[in-house]
mmCIF file of C-alpha atoms in Angstrom:
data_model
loop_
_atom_site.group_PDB
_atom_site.id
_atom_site.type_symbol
_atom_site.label_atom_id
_atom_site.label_comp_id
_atom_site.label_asym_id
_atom_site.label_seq_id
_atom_site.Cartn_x
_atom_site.Cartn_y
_atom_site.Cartn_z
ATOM 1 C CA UNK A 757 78.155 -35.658 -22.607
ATOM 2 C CA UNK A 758 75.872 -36.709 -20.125
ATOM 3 C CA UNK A 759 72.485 -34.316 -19.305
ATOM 4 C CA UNK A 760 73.237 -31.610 -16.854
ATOM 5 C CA UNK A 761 70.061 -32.748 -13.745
ATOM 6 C CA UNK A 762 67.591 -30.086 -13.855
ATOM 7 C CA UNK A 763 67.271 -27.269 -10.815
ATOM 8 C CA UNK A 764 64.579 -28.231 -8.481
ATOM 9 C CA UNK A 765 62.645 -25.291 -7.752
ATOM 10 C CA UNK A 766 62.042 -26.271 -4.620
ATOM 11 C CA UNK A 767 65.270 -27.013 -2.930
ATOM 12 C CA UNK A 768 66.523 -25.264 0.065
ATOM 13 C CA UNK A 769 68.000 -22.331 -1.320
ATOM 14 C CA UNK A 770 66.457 -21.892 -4.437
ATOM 15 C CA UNK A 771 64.646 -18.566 -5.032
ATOM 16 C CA UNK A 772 61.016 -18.059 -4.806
ATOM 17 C CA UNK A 773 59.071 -18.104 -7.715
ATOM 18 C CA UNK A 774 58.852 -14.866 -9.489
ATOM 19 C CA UNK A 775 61.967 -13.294 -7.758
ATOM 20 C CA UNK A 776 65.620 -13.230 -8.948
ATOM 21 C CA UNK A 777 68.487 -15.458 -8.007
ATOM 22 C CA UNK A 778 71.174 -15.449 -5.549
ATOM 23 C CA UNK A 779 73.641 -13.016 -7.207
ATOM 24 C CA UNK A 780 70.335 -10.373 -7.897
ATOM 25 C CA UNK A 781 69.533 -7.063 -6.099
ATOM 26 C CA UNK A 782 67.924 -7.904 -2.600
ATOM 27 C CA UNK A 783 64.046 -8.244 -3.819
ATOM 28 C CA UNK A 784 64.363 -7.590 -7.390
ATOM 29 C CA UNK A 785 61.838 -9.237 -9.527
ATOM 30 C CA UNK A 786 63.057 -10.979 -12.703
ATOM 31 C CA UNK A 787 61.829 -8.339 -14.993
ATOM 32 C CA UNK A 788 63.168 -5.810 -12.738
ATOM 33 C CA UNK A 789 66.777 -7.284 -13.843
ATOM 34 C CA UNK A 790 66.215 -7.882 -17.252
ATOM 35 C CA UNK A 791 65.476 -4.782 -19.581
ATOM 36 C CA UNK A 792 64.430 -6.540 -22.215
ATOM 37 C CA UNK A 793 61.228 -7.586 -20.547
ATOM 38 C CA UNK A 794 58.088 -5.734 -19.906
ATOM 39 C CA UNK A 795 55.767 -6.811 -16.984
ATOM 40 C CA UNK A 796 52.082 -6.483 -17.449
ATOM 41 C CA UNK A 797 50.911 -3.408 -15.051
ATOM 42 C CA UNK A 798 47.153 -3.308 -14.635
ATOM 43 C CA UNK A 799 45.492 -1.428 -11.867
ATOM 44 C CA UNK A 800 42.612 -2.287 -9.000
ATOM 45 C CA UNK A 801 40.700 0.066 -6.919
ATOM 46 C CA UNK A 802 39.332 -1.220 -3.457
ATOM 47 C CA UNK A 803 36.664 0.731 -2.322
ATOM 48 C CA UNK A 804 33.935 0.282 0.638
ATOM 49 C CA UNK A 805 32.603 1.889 3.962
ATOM 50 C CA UNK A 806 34.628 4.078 6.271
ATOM 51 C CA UNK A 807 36.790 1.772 8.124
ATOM 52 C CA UNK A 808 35.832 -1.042 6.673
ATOM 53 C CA UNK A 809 39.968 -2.358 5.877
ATOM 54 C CA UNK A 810 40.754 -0.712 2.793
ATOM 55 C CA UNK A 811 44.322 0.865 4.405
ATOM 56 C CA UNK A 812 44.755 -2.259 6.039
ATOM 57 C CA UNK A 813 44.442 -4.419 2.991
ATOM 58 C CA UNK A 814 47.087 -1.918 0.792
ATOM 59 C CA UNK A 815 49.180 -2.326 3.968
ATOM 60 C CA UNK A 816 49.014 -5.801 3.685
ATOM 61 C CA UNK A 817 49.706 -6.858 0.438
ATOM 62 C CA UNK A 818 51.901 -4.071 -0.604
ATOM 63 C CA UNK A 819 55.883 -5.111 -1.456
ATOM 64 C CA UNK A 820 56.602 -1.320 -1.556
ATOM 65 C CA UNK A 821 55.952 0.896 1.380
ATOM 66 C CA UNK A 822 52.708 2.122 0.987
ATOM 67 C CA UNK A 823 51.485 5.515 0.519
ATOM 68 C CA UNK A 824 48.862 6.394 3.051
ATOM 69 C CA UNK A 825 47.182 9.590 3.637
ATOM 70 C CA UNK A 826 46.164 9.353 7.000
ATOM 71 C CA UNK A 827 44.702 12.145 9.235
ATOM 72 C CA UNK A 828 43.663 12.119 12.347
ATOM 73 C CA UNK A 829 39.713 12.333 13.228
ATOM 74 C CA UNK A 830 38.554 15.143 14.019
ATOM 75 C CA UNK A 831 35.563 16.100 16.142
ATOM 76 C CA UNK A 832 33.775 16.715 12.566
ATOM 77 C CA UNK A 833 34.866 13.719 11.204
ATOM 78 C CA UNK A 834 33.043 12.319 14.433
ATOM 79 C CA UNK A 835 29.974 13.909 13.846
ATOM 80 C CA UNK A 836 29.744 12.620 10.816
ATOM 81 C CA UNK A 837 30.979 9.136 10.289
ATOM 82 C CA UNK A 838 30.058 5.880 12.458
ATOM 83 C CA UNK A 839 32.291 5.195 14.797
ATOM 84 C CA UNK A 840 29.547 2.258 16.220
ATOM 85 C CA UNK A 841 31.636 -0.312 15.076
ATOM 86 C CA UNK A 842 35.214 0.927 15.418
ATOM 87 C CA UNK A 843 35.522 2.800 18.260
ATOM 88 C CA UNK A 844 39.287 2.523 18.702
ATOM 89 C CA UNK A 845 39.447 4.014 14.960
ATOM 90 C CA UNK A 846 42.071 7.574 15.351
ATOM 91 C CA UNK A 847 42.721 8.296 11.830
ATOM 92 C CA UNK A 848 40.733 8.565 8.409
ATOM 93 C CA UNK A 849 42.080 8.058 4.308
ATOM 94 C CA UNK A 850 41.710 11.446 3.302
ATOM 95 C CA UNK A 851 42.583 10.453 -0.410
ATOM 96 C CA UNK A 852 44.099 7.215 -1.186
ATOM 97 C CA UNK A 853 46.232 4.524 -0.309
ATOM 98 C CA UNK A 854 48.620 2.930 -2.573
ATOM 99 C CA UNK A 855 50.718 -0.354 -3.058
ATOM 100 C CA UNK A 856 52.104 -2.608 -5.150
ATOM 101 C CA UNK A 857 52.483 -6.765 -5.614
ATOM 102 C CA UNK A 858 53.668 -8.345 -8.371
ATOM 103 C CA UNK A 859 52.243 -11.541 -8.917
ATOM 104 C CA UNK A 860 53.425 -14.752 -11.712
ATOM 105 C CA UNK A 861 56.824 -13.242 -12.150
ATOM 106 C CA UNK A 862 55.799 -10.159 -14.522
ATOM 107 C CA UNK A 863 51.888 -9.163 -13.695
ATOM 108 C CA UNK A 864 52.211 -6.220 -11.463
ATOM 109 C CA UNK A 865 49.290 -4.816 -9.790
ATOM 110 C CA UNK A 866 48.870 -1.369 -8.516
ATOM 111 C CA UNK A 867 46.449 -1.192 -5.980
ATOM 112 C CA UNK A 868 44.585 2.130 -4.511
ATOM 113 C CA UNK A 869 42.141 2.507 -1.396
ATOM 114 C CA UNK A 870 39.739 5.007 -1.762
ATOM 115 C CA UNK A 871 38.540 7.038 0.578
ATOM 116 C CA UNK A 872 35.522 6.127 2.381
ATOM 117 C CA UNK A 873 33.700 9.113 3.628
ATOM 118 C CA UNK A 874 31.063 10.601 1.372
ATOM 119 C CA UNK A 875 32.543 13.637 1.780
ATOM 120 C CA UNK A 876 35.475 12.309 -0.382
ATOM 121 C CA UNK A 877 33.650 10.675 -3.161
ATOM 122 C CA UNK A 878 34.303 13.385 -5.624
ATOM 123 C CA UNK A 879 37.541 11.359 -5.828
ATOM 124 C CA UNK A 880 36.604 7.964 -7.133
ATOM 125 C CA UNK A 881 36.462 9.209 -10.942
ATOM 126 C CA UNK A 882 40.188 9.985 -10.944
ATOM 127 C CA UNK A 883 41.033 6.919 -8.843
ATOM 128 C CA UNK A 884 38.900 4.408 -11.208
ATOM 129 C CA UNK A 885 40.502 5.478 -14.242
ATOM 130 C CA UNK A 886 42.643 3.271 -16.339
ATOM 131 C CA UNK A 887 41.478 0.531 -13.467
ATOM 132 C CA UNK A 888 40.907 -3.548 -14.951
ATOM 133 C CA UNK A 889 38.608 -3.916 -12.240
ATOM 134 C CA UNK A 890 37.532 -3.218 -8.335
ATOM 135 C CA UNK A 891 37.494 -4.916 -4.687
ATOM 136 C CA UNK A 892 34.435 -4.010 -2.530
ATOM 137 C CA UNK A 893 35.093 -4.548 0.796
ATOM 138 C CA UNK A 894 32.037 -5.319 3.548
ATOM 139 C CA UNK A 895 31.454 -5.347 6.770
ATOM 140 C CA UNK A 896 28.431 -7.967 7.858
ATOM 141 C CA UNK A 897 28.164 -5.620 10.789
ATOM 142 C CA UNK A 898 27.975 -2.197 8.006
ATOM 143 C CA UNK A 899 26.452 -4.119 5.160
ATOM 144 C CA UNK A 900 24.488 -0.905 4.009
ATOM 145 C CA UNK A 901 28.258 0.967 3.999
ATOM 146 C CA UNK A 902 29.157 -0.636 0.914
ATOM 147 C CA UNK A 903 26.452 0.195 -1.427
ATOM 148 C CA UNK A 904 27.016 3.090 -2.622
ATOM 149 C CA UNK A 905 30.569 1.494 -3.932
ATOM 150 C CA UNK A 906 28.246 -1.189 -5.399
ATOM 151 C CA UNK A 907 26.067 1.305 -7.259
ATOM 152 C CA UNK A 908 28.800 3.307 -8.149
ATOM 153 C CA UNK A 909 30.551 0.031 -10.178
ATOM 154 C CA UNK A 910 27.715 -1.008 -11.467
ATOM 155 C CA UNK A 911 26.714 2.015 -13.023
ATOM 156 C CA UNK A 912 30.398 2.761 -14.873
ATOM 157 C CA UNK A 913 30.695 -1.138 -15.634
ATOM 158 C CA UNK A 914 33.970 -1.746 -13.927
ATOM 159 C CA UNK A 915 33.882 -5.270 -12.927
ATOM 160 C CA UNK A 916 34.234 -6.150 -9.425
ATOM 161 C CA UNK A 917 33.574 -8.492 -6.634
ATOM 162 C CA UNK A 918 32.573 -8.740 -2.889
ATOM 163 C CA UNK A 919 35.290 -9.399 -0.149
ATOM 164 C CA UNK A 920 33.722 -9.984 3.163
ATOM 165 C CA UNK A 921 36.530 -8.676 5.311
ATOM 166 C CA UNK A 922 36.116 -10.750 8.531
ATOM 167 C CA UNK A 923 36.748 -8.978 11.656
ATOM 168 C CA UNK A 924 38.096 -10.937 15.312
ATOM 169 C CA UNK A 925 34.952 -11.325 17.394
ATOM 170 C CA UNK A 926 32.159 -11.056 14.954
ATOM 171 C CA UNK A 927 29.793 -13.532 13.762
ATOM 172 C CA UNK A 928 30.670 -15.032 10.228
ATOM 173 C CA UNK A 929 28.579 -15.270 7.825
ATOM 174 C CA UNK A 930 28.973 -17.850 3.901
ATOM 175 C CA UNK A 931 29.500 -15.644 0.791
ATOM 176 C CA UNK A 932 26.062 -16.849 0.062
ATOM 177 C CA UNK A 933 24.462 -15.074 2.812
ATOM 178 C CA UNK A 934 25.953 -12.091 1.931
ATOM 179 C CA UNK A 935 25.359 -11.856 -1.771
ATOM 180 C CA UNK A 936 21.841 -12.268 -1.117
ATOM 181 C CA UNK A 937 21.540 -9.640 1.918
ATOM 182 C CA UNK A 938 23.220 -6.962 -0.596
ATOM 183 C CA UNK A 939 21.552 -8.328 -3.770
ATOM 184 C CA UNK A 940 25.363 -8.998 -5.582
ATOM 185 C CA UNK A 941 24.115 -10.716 -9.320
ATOM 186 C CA UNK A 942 25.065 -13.910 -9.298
ATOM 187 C CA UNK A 943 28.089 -13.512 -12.139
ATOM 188 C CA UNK A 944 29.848 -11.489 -9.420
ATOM 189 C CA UNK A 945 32.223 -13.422 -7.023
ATOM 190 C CA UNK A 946 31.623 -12.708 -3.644
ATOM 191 C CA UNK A 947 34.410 -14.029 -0.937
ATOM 192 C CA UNK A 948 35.193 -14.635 2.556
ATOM 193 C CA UNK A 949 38.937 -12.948 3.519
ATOM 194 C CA UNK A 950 41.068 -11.483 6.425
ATOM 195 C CA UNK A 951 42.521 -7.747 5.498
ATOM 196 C CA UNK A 952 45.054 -8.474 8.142
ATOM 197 C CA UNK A 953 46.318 -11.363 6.411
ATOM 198 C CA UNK A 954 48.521 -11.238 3.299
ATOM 199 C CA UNK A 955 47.660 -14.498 1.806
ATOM 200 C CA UNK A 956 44.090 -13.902 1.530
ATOM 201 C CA UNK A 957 44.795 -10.388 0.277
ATOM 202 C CA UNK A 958 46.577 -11.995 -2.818
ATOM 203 C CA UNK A 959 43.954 -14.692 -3.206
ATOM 204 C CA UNK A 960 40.868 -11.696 -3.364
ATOM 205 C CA UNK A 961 43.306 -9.879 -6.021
ATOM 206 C CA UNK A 962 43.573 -12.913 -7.961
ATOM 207 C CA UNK A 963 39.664 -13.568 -7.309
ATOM 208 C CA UNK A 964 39.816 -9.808 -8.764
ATOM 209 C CA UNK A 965 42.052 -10.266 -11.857
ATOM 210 C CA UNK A 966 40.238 -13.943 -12.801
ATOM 211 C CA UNK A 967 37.156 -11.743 -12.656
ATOM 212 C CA UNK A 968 38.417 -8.898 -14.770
ATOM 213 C CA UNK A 969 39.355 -11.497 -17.455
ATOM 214 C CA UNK A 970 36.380 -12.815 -17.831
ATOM 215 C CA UNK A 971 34.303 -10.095 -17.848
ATOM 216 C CA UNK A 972 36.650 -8.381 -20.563
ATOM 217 C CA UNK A 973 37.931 -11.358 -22.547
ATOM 218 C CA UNK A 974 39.426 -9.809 -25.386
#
């Protein structure tokens, strides 16, 4: 009996990589089908200055509707936080934002935005917990916004990197520049991406997750 040709991936028609085939549940992933198989959950914080693109990022990425606790500023919340730099900014994360992507068929991440006001930093201890690793995000027009995330990392040893979150209209700057403006050792990966864009989203959680690996190997 003659070899049956193999499926091309590929073809027009075929299902994406990672998700189910024709007959599945409208966006079911493979292991959401088969009960037999367990998908590797791990969880990633992204932290950084208020307004910086931390909802934005969840938003962007996330496969599930996201879980946002916006509020609307206040005229406290204007006293207090800088407003300089995003002036059209209404509402605030009052305590987290959450998605989820799964990514290579059965590793699902759960990602949560922390809040970025000092006010809510009481927070981060619950949200860090259990977490493989964390995303700073920075603003070359805020650098000094993200450093207390940076301290905060370094001094639990969570392993993160840098994600320069590139806003329309602003000068850009090479990962280089910025690692040395905010000091970032050199084993940490610091990159260029676009909160707005899905795509780079995944490719600063894989950054993320590469990371995480390394720094925990076993």
């Amino acid at each position: 009996m003659p070899a049956q040709p193999k499926a091309d991936p590929f073809a027009p028609g075929a299902p994406e990589p990672g998700t189910a085939g024709p007959d599945a549940e409208d966006g079911a992933q493979d292991w959401q089908l088969d009960h037999t198989r367990a998908p590797i959950a791990t969880k990633i914080v992204v932290a950084g200055g208020f307004g910086v693109g931390k909802t934005t990022f969840v938003r962007a990425v996330s496969e599930i509707t996201p879980l946002q606790t916006e509020a609307l500023m206040t005229r406290a919340s204007e006293d207090t936080d800088d407003l300089t730099a995003t002036p059209d900014k209404l509402t605030t994360t009052v305590a987290m934002d959450f998605g989820r992507i799964t990514l290579d068929n059965d590793l699902v991440l759960y990602v949560f935005g922390t809040p970025g006001q000092q006010r809510f930093w009481f927070m981060w201890d619950d949200l860090v917990r259990g977490a493989i690793g964390a995303i700073v995000l920075a603003d070359t027009r805020r650098l000094t916004d993200c450093f207390p995330a940076l301290d905060y990392f370094e001094s639990c040893g969570l392993p993160y990197i840098v994600a320069v979150n590139h806003f329309e209209g602003t000068e850009a700057f090479e990962a280089e520049d910025v690692r040395e403006a905010l000091t970032v050792p050199p084993h940490v990966p610091v990159v260029i991406m676009d909160a707005r864009k899905r795509y780079s989203v995944v490719e600063s959680l894989l950054a993320m997750v590469a990371h995480a690996l390394e720094a925990t190997p076993e």
